[in-house]
Every structure is written in structure tokens, then in C-alpha cells.
PDB file of C-alpha atoms and ligand atoms in Angstrom:
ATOM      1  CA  UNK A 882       0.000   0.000   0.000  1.00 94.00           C
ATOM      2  CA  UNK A 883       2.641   2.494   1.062  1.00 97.00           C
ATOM      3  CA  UNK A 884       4.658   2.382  -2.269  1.00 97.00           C
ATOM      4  CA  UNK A 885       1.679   2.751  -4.573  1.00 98.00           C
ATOM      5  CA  UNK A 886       1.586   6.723  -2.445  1.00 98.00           C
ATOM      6  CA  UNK A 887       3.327   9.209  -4.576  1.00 98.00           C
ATOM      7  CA  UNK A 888       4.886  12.551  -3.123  1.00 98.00           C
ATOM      8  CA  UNK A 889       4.427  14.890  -5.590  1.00 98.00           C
ATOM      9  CA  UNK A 890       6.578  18.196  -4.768  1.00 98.00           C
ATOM     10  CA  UNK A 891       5.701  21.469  -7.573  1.00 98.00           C
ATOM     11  CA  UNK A 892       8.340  24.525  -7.522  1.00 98.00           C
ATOM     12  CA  UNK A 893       9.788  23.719  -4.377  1.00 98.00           C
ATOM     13  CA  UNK A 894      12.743  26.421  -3.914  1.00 98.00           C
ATOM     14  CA  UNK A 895      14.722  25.415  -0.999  1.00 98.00           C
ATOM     15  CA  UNK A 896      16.718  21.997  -1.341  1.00 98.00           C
ATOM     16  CA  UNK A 897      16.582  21.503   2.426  1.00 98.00           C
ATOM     17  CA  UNK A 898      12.831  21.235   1.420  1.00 98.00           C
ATOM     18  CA  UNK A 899      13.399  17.949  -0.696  1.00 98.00           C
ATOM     19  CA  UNK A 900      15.428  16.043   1.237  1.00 98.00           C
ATOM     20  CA  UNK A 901      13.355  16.658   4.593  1.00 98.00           C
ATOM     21  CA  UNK A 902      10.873  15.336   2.220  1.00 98.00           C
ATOM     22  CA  UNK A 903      12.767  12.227   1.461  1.00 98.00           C
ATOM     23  CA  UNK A 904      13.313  11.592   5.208  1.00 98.00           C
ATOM     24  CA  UNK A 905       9.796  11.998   5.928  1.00 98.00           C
ATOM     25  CA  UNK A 906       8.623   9.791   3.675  1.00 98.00           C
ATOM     26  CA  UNK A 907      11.515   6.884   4.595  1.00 98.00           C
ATOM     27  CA  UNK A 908      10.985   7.435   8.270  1.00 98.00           C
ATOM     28  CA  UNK A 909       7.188   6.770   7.519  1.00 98.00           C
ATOM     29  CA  UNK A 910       7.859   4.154   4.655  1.00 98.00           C
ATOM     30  CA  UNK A 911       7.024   5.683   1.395  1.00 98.00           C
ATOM     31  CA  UNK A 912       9.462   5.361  -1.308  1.00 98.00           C
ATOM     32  CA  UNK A 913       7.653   7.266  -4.299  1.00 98.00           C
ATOM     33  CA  UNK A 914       8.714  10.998  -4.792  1.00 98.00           C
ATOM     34  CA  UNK A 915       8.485  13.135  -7.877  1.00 98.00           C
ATOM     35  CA  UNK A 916       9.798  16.760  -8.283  1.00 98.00           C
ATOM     36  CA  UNK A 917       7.223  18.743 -10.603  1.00 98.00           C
ATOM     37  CA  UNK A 918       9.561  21.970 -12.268  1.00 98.00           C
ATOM     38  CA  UNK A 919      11.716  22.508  -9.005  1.00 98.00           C
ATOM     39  CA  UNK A 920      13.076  26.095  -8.955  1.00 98.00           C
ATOM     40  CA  UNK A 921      16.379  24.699  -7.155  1.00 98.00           C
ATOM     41  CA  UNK A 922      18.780  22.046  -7.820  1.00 97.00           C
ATOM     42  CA  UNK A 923      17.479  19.088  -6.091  1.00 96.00           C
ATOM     43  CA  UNK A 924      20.895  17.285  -5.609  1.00 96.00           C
ATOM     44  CA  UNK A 925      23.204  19.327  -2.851  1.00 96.00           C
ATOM     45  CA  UNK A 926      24.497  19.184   0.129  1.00 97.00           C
ATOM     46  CA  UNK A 927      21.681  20.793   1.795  1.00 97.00           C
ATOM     47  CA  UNK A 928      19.372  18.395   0.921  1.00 97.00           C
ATOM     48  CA  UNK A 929      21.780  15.326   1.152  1.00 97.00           C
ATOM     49  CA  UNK A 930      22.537  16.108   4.702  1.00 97.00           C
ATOM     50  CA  UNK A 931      18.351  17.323   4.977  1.00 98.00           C
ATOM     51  CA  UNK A 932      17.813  13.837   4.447  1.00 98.00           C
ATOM     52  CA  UNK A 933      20.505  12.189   6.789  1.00 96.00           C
ATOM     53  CA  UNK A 934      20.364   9.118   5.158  1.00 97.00           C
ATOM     54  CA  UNK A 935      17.127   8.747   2.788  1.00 98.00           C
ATOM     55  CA  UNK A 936      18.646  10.803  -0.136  1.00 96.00           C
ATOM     56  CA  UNK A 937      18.665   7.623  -2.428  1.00 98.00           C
ATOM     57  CA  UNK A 938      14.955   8.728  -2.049  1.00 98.00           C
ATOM     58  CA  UNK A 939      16.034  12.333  -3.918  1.00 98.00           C
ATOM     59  CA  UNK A 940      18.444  10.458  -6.584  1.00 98.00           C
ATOM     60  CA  UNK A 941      15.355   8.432  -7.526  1.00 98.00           C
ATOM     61  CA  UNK A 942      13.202  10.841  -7.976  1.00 98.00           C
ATOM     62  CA  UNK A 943      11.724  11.672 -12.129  1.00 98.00           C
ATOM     63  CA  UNK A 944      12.027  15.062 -12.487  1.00 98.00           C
ATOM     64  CA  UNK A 945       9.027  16.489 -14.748  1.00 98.00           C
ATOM     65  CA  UNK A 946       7.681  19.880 -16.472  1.00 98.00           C
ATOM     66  CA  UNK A 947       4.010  19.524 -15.285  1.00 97.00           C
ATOM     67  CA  UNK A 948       1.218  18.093 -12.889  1.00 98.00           C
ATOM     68  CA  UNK A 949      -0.002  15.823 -14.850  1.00 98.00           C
ATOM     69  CA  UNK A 950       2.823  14.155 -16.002  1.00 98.00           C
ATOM     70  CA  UNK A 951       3.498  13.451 -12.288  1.00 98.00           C
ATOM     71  CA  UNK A 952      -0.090  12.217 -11.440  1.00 98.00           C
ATOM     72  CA  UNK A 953      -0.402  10.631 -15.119  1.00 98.00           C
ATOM     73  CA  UNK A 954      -1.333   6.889 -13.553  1.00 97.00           C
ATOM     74  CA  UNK A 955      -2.540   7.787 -10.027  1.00 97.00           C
ATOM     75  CA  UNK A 956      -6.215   7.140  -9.595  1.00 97.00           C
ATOM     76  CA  UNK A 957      -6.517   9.268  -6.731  1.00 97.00           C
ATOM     77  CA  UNK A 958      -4.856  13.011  -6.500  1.00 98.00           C
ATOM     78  CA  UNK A 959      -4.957  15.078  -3.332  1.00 98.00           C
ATOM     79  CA  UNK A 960      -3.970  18.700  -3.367  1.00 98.00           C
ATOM     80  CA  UNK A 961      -2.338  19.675   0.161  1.00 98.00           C
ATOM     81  CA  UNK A 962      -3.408  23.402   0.734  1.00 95.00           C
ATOM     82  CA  UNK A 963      -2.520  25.908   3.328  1.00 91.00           C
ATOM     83  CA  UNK A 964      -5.929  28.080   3.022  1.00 78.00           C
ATOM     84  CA  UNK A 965      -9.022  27.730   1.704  1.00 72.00           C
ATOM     85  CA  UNK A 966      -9.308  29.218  -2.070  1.00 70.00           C
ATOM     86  CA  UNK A 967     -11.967  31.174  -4.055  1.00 71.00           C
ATOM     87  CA  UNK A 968     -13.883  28.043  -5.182  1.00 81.00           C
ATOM     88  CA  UNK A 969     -14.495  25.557  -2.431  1.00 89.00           C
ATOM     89  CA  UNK A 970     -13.486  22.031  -3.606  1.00 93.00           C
ATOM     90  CA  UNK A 971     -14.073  18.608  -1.550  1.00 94.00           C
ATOM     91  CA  UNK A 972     -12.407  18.980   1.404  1.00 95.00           C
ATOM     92  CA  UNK A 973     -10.905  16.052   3.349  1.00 96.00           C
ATOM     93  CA  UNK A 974      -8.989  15.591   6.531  1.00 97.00           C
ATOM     94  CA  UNK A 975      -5.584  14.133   7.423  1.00 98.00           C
ATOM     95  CA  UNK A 976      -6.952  11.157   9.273  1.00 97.00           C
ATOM     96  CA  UNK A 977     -10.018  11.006   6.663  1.00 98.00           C
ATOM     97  CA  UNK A 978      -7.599  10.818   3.907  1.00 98.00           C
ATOM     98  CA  UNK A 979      -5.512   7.981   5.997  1.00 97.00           C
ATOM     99  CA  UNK A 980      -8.880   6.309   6.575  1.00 96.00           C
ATOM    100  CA  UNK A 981      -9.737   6.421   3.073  1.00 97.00           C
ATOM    101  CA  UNK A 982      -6.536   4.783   1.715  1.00 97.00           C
ATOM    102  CA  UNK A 983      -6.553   0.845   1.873  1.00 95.00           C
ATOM    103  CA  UNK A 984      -9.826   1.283   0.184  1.00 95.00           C
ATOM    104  CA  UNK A 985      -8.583   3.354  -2.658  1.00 96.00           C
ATOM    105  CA  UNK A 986      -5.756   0.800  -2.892  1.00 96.00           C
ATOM    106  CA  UNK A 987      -7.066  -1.859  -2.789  1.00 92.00           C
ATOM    107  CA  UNK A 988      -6.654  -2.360  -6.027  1.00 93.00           C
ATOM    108  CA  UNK A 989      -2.687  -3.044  -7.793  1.00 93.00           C
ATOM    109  CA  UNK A 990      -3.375  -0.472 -10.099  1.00 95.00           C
ATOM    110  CA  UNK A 991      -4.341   1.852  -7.954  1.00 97.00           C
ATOM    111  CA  UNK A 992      -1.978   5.034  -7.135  1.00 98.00           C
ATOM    112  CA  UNK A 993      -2.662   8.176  -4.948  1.00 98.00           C
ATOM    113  CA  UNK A 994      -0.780  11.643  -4.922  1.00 98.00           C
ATOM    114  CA  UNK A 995      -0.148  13.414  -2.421  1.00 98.00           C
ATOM    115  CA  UNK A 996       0.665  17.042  -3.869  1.00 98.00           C
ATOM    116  CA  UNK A 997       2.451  19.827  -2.219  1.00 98.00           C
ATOM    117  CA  UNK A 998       3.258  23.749  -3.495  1.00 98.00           C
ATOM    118  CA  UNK A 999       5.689  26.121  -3.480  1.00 98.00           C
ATOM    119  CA  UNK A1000       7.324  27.173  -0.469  1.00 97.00           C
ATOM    120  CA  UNK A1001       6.657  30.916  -1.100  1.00 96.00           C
ATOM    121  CA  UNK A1002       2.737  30.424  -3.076  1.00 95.00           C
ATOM    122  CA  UNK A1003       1.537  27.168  -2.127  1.00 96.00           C
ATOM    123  CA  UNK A1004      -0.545  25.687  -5.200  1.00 97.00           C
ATOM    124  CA  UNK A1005      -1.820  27.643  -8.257  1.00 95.00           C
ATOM    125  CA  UNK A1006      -5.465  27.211  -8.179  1.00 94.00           C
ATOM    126  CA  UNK A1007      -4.961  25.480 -11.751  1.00 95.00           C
ATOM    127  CA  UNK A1008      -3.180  22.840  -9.880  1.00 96.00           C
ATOM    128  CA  UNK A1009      -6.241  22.732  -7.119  1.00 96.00           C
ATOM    129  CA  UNK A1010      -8.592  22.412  -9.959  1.00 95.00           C
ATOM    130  CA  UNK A1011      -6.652  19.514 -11.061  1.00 96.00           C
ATOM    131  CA  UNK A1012      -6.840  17.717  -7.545  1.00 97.00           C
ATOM    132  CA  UNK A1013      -9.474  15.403  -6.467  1.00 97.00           C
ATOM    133  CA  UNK A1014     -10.069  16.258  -3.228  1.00 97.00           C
ATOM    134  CA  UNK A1015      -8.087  18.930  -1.130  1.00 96.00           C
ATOM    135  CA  UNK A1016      -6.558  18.262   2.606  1.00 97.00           C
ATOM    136  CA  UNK A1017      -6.012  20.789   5.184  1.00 96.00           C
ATOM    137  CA  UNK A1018      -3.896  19.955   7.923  1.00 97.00           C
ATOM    138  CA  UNK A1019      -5.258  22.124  10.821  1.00 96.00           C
ATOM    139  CA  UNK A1020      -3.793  24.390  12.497  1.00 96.00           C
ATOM    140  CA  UNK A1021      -3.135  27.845  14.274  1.00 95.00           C
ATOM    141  CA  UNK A1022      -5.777  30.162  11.807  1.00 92.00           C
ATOM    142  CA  UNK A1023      -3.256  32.569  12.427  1.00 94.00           C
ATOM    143  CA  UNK A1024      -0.820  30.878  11.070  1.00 94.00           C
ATOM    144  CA  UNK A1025      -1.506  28.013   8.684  1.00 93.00           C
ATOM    145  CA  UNK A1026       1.043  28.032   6.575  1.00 95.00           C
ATOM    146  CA  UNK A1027       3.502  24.685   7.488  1.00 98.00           C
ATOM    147  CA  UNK A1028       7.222  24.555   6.911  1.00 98.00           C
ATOM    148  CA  UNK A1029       6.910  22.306   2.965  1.00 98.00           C
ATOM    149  CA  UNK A1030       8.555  19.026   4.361  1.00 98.00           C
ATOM    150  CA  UNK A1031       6.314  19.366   7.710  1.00 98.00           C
ATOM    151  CA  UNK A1032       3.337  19.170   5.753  1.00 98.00           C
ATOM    152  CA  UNK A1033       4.756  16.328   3.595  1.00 98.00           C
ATOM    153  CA  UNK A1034       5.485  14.791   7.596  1.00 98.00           C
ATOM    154  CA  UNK A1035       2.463  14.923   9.052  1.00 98.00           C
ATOM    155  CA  UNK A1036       0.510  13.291   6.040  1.00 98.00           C
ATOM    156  CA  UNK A1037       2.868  10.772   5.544  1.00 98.00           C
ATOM    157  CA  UNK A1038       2.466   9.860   9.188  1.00 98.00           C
ATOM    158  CA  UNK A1039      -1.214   9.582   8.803  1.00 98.00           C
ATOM    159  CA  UNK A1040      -0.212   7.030   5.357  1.00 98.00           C
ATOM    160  CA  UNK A1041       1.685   5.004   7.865  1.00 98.00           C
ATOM    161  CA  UNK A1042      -0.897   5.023  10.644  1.00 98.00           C
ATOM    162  CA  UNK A1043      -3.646   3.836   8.506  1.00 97.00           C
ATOM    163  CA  UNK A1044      -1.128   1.156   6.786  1.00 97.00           C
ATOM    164  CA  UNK A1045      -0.706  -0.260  10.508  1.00 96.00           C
ATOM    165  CA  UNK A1046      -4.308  -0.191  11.291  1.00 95.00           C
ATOM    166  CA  UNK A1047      -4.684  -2.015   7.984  1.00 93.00           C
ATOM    167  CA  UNK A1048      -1.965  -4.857   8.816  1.00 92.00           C
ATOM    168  CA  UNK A1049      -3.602  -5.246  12.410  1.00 91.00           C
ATOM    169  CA  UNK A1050      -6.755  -5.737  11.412  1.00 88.00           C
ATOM    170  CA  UNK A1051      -5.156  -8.364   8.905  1.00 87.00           C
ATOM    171  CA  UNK A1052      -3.176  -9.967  11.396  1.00 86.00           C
ATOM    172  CA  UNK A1053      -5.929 -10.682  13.643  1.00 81.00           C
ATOM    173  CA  UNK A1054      -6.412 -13.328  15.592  1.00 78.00           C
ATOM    174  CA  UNK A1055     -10.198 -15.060  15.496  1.00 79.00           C
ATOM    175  CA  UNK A1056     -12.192 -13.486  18.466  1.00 81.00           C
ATOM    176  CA  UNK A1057     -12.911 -16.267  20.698  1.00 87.00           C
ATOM    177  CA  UNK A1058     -16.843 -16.478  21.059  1.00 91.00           C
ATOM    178  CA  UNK A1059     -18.465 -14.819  23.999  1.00 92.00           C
ATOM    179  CA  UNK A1060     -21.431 -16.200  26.574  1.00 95.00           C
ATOM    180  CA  UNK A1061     -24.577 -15.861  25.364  1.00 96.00           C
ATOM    181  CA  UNK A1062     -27.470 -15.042  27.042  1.00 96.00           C
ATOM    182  CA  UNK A1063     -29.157 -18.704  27.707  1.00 96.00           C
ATOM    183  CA  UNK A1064     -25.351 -18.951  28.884  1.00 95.00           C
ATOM    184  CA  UNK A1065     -25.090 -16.218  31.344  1.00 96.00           C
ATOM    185  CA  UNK A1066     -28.338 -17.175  32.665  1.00 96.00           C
ATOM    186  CA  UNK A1067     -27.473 -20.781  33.833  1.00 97.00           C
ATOM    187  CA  UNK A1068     -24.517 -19.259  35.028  1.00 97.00           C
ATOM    188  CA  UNK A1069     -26.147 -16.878  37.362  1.00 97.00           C
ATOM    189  CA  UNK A1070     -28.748 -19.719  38.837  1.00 97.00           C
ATOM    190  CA  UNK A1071     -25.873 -22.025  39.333  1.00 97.00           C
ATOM    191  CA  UNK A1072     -23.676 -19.060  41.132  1.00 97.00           C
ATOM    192  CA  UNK A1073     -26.913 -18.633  42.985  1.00 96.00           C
ATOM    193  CA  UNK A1074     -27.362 -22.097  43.920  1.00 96.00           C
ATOM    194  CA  UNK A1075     -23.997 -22.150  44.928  1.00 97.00           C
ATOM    195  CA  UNK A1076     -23.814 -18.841  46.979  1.00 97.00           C
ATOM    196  CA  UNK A1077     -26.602 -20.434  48.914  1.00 96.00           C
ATOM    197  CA  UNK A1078     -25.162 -23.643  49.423  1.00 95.00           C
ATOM    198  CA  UNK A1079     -22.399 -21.850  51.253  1.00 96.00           C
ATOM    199  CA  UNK A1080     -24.282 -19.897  53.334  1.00 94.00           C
ATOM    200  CA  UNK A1081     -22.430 -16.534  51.752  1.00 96.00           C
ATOM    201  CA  UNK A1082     -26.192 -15.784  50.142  1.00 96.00           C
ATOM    202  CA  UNK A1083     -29.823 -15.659  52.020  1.00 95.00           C
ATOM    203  CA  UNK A1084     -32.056 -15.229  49.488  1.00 93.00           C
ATOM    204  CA  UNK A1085     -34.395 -13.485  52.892  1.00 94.00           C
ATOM    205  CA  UNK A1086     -32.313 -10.769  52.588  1.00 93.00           C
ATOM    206  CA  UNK A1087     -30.793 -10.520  49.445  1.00 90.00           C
ATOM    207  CA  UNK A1088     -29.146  -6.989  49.544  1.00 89.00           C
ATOM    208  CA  UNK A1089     -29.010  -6.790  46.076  1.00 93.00           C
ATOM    209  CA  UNK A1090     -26.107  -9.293  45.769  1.00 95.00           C
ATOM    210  CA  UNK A1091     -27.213 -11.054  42.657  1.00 94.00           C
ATOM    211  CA  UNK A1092     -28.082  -8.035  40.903  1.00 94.00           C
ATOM    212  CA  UNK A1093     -24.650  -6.529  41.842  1.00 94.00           C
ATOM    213  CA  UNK A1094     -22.820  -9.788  40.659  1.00 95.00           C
ATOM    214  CA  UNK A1095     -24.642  -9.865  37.453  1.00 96.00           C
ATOM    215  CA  UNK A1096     -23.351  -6.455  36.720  1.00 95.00           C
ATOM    216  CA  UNK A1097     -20.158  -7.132  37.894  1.00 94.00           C
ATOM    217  CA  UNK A1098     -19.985 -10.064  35.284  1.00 95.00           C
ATOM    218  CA  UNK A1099     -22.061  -8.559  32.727  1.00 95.00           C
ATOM    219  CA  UNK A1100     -19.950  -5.284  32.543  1.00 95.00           C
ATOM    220  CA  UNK A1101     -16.908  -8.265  31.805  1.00 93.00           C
ATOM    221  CA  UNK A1102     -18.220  -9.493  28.370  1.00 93.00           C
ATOM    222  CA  UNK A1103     -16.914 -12.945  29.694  1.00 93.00           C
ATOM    223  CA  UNK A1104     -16.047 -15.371  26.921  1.00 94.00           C
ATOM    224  CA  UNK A1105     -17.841 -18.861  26.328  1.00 94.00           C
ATOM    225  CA  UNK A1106     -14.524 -20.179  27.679  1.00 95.00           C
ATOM    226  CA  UNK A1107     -14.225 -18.423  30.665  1.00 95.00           C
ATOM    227  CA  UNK A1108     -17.760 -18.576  32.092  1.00 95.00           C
ATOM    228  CA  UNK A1109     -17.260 -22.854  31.908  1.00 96.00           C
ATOM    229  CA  UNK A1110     -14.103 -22.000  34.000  1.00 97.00           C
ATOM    230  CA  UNK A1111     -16.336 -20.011  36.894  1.00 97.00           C
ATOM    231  CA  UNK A1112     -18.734 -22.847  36.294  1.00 96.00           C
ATOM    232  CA  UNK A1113     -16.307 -25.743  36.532  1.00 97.00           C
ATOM    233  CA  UNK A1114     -15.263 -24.090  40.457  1.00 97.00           C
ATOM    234  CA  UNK A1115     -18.915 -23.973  41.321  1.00 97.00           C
ATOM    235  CA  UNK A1116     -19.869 -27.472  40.598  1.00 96.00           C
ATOM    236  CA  UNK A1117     -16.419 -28.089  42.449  1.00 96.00           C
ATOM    237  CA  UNK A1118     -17.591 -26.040  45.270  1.00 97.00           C
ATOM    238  CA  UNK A1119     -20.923 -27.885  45.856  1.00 94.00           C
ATOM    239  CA  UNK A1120     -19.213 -31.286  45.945  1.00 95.00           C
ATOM    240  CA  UNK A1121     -17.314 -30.261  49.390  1.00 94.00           C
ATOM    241  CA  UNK A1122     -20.896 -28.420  50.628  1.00 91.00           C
ATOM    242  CA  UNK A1123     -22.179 -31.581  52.566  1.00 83.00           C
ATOM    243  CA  UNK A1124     -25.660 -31.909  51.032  1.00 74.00           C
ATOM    244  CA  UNK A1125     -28.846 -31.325  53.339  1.00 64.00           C
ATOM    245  CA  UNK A1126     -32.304 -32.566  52.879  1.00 59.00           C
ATOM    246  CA  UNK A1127     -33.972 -29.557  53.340  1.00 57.00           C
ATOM    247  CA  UNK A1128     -31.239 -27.446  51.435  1.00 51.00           C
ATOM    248  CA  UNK A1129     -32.295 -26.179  48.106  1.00 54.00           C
ATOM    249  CA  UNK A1130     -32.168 -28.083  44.824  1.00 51.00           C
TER     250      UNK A1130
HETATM  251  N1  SAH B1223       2.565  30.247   1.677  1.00 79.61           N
HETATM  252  C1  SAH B1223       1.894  29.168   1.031  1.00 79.61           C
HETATM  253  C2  SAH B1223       2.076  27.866   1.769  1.00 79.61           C
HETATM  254  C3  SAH B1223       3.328  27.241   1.404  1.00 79.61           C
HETATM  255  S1  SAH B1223       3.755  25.931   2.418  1.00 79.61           S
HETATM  256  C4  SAH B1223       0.431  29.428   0.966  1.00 79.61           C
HETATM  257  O1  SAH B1223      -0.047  30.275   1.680  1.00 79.61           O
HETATM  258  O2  SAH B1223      -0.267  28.733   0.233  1.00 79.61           O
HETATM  259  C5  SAH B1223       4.192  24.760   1.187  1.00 79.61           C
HETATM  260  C6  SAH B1223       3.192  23.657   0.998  1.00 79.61           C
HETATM  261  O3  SAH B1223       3.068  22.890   2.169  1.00 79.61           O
HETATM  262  C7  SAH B1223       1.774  24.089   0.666  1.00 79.61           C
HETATM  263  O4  SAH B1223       1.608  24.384  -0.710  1.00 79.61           O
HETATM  264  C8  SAH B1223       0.989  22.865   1.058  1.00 79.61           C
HETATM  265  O5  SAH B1223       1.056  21.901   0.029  1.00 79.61           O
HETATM  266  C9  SAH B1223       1.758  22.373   2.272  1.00 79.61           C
HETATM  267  N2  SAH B1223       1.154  22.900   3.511  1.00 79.61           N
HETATM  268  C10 SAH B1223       1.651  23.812   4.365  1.00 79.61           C
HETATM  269  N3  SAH B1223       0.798  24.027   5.395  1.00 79.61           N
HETATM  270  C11 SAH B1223      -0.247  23.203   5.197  1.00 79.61           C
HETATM  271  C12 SAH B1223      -1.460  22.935   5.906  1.00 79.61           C
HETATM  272  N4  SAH B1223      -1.767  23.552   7.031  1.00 79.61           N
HETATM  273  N5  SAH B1223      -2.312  22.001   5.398  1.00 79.61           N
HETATM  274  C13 SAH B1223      -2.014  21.353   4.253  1.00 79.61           C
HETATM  275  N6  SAH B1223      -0.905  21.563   3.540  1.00 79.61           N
HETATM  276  C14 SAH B1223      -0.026  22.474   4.001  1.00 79.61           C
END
């Protein structure tokens, strides 16, 4: 999922810029950038030592004249924006955009961009107009505006986050089944039974013990499992109560 998420970085102006991008996105496991007409050279040592160590991320990286060569294939293209513009487009949100991406890729072909403006202008509203959807990472109204490879930080973090809520879920072991009703109800006459047996319950003068035990266990969700545990030491328990005649059944 993560390598099917392109970067897509227009006019950036500051080197730095790219290769905090490129650790960003290797810190958070995406591989994919692409540098749309960058008004810097994207190779230097500013952004080699910007990157500390994911600059193989920069070398890789096509270098193209427009938008849409860089989004040609992607099936899904998200326009990062600072502010909202003259014509309001769909927005989404960071964590809306991380929960919609195993289901836009769930597909091989599928690919999304991620797309980011210049340091100084942000995105041309041509380039918003070319976008899917928009995302707005929020923050101070004050001051919106993110440092480039920030921005590029924080979504990539919500890519990863969503990518490990995806593998969980995968990963997931079979919930074991829980009581049932008919269940918890033979369960709660036996415990009864029992408690009297003992002599710990009279049902004369109940004080509400039964009802507070049945919340007790209730408020537990016990599993199918465990109730035939707490059933097994009640039947257990009754065999060293010597029976009485006149006890109860
Ligand atoms: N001064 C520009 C912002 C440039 S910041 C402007 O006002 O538009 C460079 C890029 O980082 C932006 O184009 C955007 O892609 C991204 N960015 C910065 N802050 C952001 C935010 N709060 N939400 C989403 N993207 C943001």
C-alpha cells in the first residue's frame, strides 16, 4: 500500500525542502517521490545532509515539467493546501484521507498523490482544480502556513498510521466467542445455587447481591470459555458443601 503513495513536490525552492521530504517519507515508509519543475537544484548538500540518510529517495526521484505528467497513472490526486481558495473544492482531513486509503488501494493499479506547493505560493489554483479532493492539515488560523517538508510529515504519518491499522486488522487473531445469554443465565442460577449452598447468600435478605454480581460479570463481556471456568469451580464447590435434605435443589 505504502509504495503505490506518490509525493508529488511542484516549484519547491529550498533543497533543504526535498530532502526533509525524502526523510519523511523513509521514516514513515514511502518510497515514491516526484519533483514537478523545481526552482532549485534538487541534488546538494543541503538536501543530502536534509535527508541524513534517505537521499537515495532524492536520486530516484523523475524530475518532470508539469502536474499531470506526475499524477499521469494515479487514480486518486490530493492537493495539500494551506488556506481555503476562491472556489471551495471537496475537502478532506488528514486522518479522513488515511482512513480512506486501503480502500482506494485496494486495487494493484491503484496510485494516490499526495501534492504539495511552493514554499513561497503554495498551489496555483490550476493545480487545485486539477486535484481530487483537497486536505487541510489544521492548524493555528493565524498561522496556517507549514514549513513544505512538515506538511509532507504529518501526512505521511497519517499514510503510515492507517497502513498499521490495515496490517492489524489483517493480522488478527479469530475473536474467541463470547457467553450468550441462555449462557449467562445458567450461570447466574448455578452461582446462585452455589452462593446459597455456602451460606455466603440468604435469598431473605438478598441486599441486592445477585443483581450486583450480574453487573459485575455482565460489565466483563466474559467469553464462552471463561464462564465454563467459573462454572467448573462452582460445581467443584458444591461437591465439598455436605448436602442437606432440606437445602435447596
Ligand atoms: N505560503 C503558502 C504555503 C506554502 S507551504 C500558501 O499560503 O499557500 C508549502 C506547501 O506545504 C503548501 O503548498 C501545502 O502543500 C503544504 N502545507 C503547508 N501548510 C499546510 C497545511 N496547514 N495544510 C495542508 N498543507 C499544508
Amino acid at each position: 500500500m505504502l509504495d503505490r503513495i506518490r509525493i508529488v513536490l511542484i516549484g519547491t525552492s529550498h533543497p533543504g525542502n526535498i530532502g526533509g521530504t525524502a526523510r519523511a517519507m523513509h521514516n514513515m515508509g514511502l518510497t515514491d517521490l516526484a519533483l514537478v519543475a523545481p526552482r532549485c537544484t534538487p541534488v546538494t548538500a543541503d538536501s543530502v545532509s536534509r535527508a541524513s540518510g534517505a537521499d537515495h529517495l532524492v536520486n530516484a526521484a523523475p524530475v518532470v515539467d508539469t502536474l499531470e505528467q506526475a499524477v499521469a497513472d494515479c487514480t486518486l490526486v490530493v492537493g495539500a493546501s494551506a488556506r481555503s481558495r476562491t472556489l471551495p473544492w471537496p475537502m478532506i482531513t488528514p486522518r479522513g484521507l488515511g482512513e480512506q486509503l486501503p480502500g482506494e488501494l485496494a486495487t494493484s493499479e491503484a496510485r494516490v498523490a499526495l501534492v504539495f506547493g511552493r514554499e513561497d505560493s503554495g498551489l496555483t489554483n490550476a493545480e487545485l482544480q486539477r486535484c481530487h479532493a483537497h486536505v487541510h492539515i489544521p492548524t493555528n488560523p493565524d498561522f496556517s502556513s507549514l514549513n513544505l517538508a512538515a506538511a509532507v510529515q504529518v501526512l505521511a504519518y497519517e499514510c503510515r498510521l492507517a497502513w498499521l491499522a490495515r496490517r492489524e486488522a489483517q493480522s488478527e487473531e479469530p475473536t474467541p466467542p463470547l457467553a450468550t445469554h441462555a449462557e449467562l443465565e445458567h450461570y447466574f442460577a448455578h452461582l446462585e445455587r452455589t452462593l446459597i449452598a455456602i451460606g455466603f447468600h440468604d435469598p431473605a435478605m438478598p441486599r441486592q447481591l445477585m443483581a450486583r454480581l450480574r453487573r459485575f460479570t455482565l460489565r466483563a463481556r466474559p467469553e464462552r470459555m471463561e464462564l465454563n471456568i467459573l462454572r467448573g469451580i462452582l460445581s467443584d464447590t458444591e461437591k465439598l458443601v455436605p448436602q442437606r435434605d432440606d437445602g435447596p435443589a
